[in-house]
mmCIF file of C-alpha atoms and ligand atoms in Angstrom:
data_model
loop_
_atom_site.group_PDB
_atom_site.id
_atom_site.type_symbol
_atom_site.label_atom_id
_atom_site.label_comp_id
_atom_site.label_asym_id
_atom_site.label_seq_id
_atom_site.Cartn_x
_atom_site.Cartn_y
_atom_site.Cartn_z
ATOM 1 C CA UNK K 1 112.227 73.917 83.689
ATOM 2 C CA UNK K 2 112.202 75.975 87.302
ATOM 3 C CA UNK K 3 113.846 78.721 85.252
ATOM 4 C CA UNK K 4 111.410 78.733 82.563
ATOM 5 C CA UNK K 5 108.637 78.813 84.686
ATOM 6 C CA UNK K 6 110.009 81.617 86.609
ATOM 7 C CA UNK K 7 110.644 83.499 83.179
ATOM 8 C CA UNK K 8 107.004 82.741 82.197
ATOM 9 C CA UNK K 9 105.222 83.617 85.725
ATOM 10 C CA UNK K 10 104.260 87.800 86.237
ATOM 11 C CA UNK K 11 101.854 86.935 88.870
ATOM 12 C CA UNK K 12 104.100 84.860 92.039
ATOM 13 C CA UNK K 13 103.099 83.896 95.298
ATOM 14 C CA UNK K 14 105.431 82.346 97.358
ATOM 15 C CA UNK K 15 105.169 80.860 101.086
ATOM 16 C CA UNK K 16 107.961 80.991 103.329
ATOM 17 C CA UNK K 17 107.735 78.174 106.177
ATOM 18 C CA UNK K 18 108.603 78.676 109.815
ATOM 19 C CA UNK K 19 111.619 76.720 109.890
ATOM 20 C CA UNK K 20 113.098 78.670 106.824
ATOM 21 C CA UNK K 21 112.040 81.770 109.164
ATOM 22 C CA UNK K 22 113.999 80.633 112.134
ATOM 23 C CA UNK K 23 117.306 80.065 113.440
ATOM 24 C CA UNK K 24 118.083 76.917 115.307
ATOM 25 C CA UNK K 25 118.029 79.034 119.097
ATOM 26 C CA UNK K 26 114.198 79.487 117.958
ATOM 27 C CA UNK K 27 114.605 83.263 117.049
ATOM 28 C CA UNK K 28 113.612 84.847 113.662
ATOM 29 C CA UNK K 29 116.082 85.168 111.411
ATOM 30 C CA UNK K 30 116.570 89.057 110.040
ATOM 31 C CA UNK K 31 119.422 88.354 108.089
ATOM 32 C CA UNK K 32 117.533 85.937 106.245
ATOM 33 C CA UNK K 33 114.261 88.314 106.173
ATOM 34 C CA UNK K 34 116.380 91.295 104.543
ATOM 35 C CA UNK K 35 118.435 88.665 101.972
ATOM 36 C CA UNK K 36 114.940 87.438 100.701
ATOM 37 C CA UNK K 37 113.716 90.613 100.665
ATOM 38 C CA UNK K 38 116.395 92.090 98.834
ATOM 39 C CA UNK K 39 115.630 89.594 95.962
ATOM 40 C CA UNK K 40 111.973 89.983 96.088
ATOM 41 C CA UNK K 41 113.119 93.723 95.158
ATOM 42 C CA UNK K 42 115.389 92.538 92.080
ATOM 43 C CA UNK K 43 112.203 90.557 90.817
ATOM 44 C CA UNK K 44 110.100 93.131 91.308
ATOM 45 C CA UNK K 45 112.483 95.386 89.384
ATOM 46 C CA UNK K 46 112.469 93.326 86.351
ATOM 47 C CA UNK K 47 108.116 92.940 86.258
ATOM 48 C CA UNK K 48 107.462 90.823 88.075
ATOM 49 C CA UNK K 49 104.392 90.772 90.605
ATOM 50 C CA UNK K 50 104.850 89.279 94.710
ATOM 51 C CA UNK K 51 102.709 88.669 96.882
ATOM 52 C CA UNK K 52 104.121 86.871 100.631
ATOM 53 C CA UNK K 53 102.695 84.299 102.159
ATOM 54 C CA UNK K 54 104.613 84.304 105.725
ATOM 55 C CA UNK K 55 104.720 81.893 108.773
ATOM 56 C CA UNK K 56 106.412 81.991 111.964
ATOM 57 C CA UNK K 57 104.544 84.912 114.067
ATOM 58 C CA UNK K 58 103.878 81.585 117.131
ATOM 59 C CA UNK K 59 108.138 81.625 116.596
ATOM 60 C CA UNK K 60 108.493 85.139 116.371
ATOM 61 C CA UNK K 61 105.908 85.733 119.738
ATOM 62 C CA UNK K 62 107.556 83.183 122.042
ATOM 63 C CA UNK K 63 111.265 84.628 121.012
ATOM 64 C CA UNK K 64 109.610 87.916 122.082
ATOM 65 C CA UNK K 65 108.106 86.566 125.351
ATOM 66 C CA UNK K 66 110.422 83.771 126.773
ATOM 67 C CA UNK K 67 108.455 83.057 129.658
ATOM 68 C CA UNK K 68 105.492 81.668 127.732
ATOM 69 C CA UNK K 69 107.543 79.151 126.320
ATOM 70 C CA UNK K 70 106.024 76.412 128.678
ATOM 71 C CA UNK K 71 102.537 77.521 128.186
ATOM 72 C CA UNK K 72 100.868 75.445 125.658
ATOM 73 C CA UNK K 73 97.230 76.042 126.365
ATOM 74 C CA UNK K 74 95.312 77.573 123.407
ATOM 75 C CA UNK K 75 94.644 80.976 124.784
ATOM 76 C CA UNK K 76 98.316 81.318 125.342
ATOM 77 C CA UNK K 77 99.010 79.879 121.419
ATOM 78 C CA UNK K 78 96.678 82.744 120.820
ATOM 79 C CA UNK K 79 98.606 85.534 122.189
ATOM 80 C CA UNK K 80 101.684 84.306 121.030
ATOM 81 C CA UNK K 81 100.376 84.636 117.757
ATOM 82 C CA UNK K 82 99.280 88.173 118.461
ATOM 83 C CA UNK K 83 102.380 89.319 119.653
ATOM 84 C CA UNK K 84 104.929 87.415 117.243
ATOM 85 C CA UNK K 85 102.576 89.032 114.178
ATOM 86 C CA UNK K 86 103.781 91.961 115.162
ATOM 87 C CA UNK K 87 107.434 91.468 115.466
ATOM 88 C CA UNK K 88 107.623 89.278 112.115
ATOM 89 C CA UNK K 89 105.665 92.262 110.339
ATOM 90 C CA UNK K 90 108.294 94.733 111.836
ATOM 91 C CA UNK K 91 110.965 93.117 110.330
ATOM 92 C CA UNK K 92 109.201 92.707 106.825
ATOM 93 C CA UNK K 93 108.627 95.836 106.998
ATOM 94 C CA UNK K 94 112.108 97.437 107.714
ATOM 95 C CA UNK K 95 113.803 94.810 105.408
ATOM 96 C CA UNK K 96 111.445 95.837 102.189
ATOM 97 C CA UNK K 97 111.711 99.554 103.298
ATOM 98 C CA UNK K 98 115.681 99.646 102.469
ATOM 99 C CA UNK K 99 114.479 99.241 98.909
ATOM 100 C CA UNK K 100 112.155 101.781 99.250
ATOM 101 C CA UNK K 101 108.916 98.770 99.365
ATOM 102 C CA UNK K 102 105.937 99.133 101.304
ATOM 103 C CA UNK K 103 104.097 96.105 102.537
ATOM 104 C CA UNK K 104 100.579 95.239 103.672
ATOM 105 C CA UNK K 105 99.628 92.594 105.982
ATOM 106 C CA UNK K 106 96.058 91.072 105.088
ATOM 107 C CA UNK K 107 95.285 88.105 108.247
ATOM 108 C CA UNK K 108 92.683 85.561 106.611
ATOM 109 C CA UNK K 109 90.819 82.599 107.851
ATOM 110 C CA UNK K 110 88.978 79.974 105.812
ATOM 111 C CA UNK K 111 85.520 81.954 106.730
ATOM 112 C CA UNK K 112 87.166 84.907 104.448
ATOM 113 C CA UNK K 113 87.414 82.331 101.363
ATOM 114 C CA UNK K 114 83.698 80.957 102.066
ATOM 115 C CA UNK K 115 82.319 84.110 101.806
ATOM 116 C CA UNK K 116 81.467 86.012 98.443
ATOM 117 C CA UNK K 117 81.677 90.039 100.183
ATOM 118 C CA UNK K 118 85.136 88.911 101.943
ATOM 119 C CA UNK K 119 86.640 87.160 99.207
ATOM 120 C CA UNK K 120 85.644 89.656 96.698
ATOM 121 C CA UNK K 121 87.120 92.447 98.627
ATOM 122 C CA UNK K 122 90.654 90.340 99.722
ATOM 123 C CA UNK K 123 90.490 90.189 95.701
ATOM 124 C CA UNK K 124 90.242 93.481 95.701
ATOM 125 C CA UNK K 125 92.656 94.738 98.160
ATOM 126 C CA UNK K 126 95.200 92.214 96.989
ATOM 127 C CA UNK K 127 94.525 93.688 93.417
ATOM 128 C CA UNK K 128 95.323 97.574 94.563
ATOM 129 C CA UNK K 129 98.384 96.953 97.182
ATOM 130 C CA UNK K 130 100.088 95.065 94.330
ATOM 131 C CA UNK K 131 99.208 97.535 91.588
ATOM 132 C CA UNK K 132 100.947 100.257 93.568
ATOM 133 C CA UNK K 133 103.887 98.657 94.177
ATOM 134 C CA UNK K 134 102.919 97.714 97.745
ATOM 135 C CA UNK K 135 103.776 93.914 98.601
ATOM 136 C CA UNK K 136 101.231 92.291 100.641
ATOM 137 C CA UNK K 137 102.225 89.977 103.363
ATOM 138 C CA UNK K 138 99.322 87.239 104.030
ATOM 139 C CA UNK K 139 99.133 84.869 107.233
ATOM 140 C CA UNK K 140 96.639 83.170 108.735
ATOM 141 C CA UNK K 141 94.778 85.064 111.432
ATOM 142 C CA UNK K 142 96.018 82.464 114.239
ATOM 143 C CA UNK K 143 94.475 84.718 117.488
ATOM 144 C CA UNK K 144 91.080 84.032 116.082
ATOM 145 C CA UNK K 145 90.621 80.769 114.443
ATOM 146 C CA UNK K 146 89.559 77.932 116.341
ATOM 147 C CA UNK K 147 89.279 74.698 114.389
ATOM 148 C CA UNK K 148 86.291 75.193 112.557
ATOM 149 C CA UNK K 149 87.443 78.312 110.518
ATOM 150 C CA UNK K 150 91.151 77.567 110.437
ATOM 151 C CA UNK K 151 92.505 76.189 107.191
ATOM 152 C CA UNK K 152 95.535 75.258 109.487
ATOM 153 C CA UNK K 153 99.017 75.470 107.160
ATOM 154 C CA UNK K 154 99.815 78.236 105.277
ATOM 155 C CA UNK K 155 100.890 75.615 102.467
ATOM 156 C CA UNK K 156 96.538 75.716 101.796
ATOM 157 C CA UNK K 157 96.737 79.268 102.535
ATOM 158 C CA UNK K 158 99.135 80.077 99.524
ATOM 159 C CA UNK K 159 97.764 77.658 97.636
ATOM 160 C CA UNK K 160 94.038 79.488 98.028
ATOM 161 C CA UNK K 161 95.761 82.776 97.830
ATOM 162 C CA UNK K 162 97.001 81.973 94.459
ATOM 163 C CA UNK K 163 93.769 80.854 92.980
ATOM 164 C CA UNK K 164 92.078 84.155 94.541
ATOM 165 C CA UNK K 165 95.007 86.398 92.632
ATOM 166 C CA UNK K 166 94.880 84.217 89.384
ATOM 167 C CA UNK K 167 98.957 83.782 89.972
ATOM 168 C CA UNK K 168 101.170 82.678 87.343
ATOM 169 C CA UNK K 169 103.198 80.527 89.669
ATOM 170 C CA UNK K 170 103.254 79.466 93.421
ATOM 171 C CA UNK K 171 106.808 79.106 95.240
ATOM 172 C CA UNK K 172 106.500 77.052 98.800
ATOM 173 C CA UNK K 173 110.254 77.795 100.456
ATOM 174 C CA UNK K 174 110.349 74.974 103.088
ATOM 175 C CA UNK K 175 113.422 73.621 104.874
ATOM 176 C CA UNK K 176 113.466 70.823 101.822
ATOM 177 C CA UNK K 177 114.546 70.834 98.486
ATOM 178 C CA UNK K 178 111.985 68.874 97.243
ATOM 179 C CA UNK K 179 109.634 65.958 97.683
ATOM 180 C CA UNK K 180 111.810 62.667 97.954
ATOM 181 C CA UNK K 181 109.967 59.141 97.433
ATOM 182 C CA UNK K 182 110.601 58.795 101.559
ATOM 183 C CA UNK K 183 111.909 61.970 104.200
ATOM 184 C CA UNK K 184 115.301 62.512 103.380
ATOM 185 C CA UNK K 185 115.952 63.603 107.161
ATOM 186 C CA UNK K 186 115.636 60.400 108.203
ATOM 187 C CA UNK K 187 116.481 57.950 104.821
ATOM 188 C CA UNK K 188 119.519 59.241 103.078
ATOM 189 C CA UNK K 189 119.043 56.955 99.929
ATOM 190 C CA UNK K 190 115.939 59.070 99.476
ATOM 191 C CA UNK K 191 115.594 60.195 96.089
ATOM 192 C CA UNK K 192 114.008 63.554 95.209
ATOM 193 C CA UNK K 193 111.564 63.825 92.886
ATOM 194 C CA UNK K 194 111.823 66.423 89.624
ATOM 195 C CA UNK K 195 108.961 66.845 88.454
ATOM 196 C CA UNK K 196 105.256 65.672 89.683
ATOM 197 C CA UNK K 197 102.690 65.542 86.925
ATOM 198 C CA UNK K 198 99.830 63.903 88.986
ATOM 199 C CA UNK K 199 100.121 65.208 93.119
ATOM 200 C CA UNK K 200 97.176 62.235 93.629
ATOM 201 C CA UNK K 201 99.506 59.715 92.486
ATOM 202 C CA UNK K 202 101.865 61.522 94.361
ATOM 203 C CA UNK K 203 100.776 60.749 97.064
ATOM 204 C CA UNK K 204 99.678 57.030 96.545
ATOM 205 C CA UNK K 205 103.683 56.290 95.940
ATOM 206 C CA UNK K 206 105.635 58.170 98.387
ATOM 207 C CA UNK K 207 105.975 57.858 102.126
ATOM 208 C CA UNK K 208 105.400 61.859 104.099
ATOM 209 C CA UNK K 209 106.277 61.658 107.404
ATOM 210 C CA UNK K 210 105.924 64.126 110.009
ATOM 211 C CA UNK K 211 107.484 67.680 110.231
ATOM 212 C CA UNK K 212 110.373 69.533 110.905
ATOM 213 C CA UNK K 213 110.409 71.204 114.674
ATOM 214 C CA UNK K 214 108.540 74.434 113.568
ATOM 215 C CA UNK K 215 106.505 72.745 111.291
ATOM 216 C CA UNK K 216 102.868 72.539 110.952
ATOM 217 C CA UNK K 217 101.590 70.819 107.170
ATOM 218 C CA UNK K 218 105.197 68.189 105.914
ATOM 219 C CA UNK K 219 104.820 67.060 103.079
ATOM 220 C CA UNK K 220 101.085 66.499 102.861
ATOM 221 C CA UNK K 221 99.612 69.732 102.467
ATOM 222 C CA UNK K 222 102.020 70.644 100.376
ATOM 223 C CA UNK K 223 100.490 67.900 97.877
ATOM 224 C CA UNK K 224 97.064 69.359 98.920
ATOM 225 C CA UNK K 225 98.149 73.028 97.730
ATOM 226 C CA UNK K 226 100.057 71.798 94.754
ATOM 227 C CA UNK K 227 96.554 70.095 93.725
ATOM 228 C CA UNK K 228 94.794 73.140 94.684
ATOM 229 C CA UNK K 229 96.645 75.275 92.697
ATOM 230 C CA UNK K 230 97.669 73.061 89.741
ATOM 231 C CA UNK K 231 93.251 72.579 89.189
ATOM 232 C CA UNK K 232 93.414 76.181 88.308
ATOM 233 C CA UNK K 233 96.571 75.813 86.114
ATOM 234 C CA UNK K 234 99.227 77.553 88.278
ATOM 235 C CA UNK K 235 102.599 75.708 88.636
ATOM 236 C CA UNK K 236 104.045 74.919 92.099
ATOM 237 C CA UNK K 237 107.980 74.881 92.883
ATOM 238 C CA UNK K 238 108.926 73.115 96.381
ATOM 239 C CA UNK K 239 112.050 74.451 97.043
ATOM 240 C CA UNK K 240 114.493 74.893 99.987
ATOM 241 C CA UNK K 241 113.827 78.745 101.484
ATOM 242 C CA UNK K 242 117.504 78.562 103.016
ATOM 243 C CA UNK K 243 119.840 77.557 100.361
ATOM 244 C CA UNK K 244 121.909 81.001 99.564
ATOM 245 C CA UNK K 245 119.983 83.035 97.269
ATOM 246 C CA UNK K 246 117.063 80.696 97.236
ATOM 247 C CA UNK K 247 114.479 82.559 94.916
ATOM 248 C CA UNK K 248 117.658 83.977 92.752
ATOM 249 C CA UNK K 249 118.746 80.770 91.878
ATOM 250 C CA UNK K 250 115.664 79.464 90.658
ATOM 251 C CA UNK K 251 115.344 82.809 88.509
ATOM 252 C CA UNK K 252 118.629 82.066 86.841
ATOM 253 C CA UNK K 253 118.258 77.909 87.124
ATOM 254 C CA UNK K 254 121.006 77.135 89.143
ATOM 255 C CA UNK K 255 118.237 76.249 92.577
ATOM 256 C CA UNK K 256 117.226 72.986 92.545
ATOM 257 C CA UNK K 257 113.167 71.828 93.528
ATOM 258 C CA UNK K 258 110.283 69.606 93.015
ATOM 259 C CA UNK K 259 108.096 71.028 90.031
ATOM 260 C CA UNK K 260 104.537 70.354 90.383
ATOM 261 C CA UNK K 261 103.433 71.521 86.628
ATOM 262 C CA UNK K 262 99.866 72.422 86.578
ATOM 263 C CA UNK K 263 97.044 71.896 83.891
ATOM 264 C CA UNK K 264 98.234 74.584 81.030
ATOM 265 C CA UNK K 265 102.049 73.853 81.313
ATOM 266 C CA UNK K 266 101.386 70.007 81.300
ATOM 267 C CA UNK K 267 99.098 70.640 77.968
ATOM 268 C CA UNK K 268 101.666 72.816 76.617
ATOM 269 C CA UNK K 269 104.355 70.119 77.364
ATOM 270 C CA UNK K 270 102.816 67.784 75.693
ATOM 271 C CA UNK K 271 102.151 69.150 72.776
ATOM 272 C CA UNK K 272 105.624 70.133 72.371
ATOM 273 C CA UNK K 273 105.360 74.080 73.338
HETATM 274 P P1 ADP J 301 107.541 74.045 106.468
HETATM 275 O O1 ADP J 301 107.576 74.568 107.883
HETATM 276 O O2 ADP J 301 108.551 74.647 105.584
HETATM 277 O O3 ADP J 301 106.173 74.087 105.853
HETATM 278 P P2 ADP J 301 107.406 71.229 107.189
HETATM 279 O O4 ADP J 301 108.238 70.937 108.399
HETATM 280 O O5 ADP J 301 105.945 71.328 107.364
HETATM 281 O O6 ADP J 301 108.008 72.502 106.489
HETATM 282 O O7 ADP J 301 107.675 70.079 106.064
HETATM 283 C C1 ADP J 301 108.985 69.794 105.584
HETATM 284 C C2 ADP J 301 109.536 68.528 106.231
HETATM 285 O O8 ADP J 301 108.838 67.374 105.749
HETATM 286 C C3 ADP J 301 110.989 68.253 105.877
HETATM 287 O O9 ADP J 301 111.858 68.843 106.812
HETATM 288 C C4 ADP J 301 111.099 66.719 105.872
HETATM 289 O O10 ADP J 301 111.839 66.244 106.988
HETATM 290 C C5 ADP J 301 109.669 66.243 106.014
HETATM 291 N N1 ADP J 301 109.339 65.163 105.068
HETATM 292 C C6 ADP J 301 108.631 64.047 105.412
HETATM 293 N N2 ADP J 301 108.461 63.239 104.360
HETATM 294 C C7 ADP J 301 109.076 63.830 103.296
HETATM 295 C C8 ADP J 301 109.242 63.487 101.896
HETATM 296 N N3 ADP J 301 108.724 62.364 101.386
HETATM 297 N N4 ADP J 301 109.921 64.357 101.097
HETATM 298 C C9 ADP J 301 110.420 65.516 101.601
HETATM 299 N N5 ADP J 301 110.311 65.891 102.912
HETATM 300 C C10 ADP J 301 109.648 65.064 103.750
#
């Protein structure tokens, strides 16, 4: 089914978490940036349309700045933000340039998706970069929300960036391959779960837990954007960002992930298309 929907999809956004941005000594992980950017390049070869939805610039800031490592006050958060933006877009941005890709960075906050003037020009930004070839790279603008305009994961973010685009398909790359009925991290009889028809009921029947250590949503918001997305018809694949080839595989079926099948693909289903 992954591979079908991958086959089906033009339009693709997919969300890379912090942890699947990381290394375990809390750096960013380049070799990983330029592998996934290589195969962004293959899908954009065959037709296919990308835009990024990328975490880790708090991870990417305090690798920069060691010393702020111990500062936790919001201000600080703030800065680290500012400065790890930078150095994640950098290495985007020399990783998509070896296949001769230009990206654009577009920062949002949930303001930007209240708004009809903002959201109709993100629309419209998003529209162009993609229709020259550019790949835009979204986060979410972390040095100047404050809790009343943040939309706080980047799971919502991709989810609400999808809807805005009218994507095909919505990929979240997370340090899991899947949702399980409990976390597997912690319950290895956990069983993963295929395919999710109804993310409400979802949620009734399994147990989300917590995150991993760069995490910010688990499994709950990425229920919330698979419910987001799926109310607007666009598929959701939960899959694990640091399996080898992780978006290759699920191009050619041999990656593994939860599918959450939104409103066309479970009418087509059904009716036997
Ligand atoms: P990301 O940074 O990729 O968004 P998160 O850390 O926010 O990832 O969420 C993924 C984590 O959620 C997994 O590492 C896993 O330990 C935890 N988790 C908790 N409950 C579940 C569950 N029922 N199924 C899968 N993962 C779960």
């Amino acid at each position: 089914m992954i591979q079908k929907l991958l086959k089906r999809a033009r339009k693709i956004v997919i969300k890379i978490g912090s942890n699947t941005l990381a290394k375990e000594d809390g750096t960013i992980n380049y070799a990983f940036i330029c592998d996934f950017a290589a195969q962004c390049a293959f899908l954009i070869e065959s037709g296919k349309q990308i835009v990024l939805v990328s975490s880790g610039a708090q991870v990417a800031g305090l690798s920069t700045i060691d010393c702020w490592t111990r500062k936790t006050d919001i201000h600080y958060r703030q800065a680290l933000c500012a400065v790890g933006q930078v150095e994640l877009m950098d290495n985007w941005r020399t990783a998509f340039a070896n296949f001769g890709l230009h990206i654009g960075q577009l920062l949002l906050t949930k303001d930007d998706f209240s708004d009809e003037h903002r959201t109709l020009n993100m629309r419209n930004t998003l529209f162009t970069l993609v229709d020259e070839g550019v790949v835009p790279i979204i986060n979410e603008n972390d040095s100047v929300s404050f809790e009343e305009i943040k939309i706080g994961d980047n799971d919502n973010l991709s989810a609400l960036t999808a809807v805005l685009w009218n994507a095909d398909l919505l990929i979240l790359f997370s340090d899991i391959d899947g949702v399980y009925d409990k976390n597997p991290k912690r319950f290895p009889d956990a069983q993963r779960i295929p395919v999710v028809e109804n993310p409400a009921e979802l949620r009734r029947n399994i147990s989300v837990e917590g995150t991993s250590d760069f995490g910010t949503g688990g499994i709950a918001t990425k229920i919330d954007a698979a419910e987001k997305a799926g109310a607007y018809g666009i598929d959701m694949i939960l899959a694990d960002g640091s399996a080898p080839r992780a978006l290759a595989s699920l191009a050619d079926g041999s990656g593994q992930g939860t599918v959450f099948i939104g409103e066309e693909t479970w009418r087509r289903t059904h009716s036997g298309q």
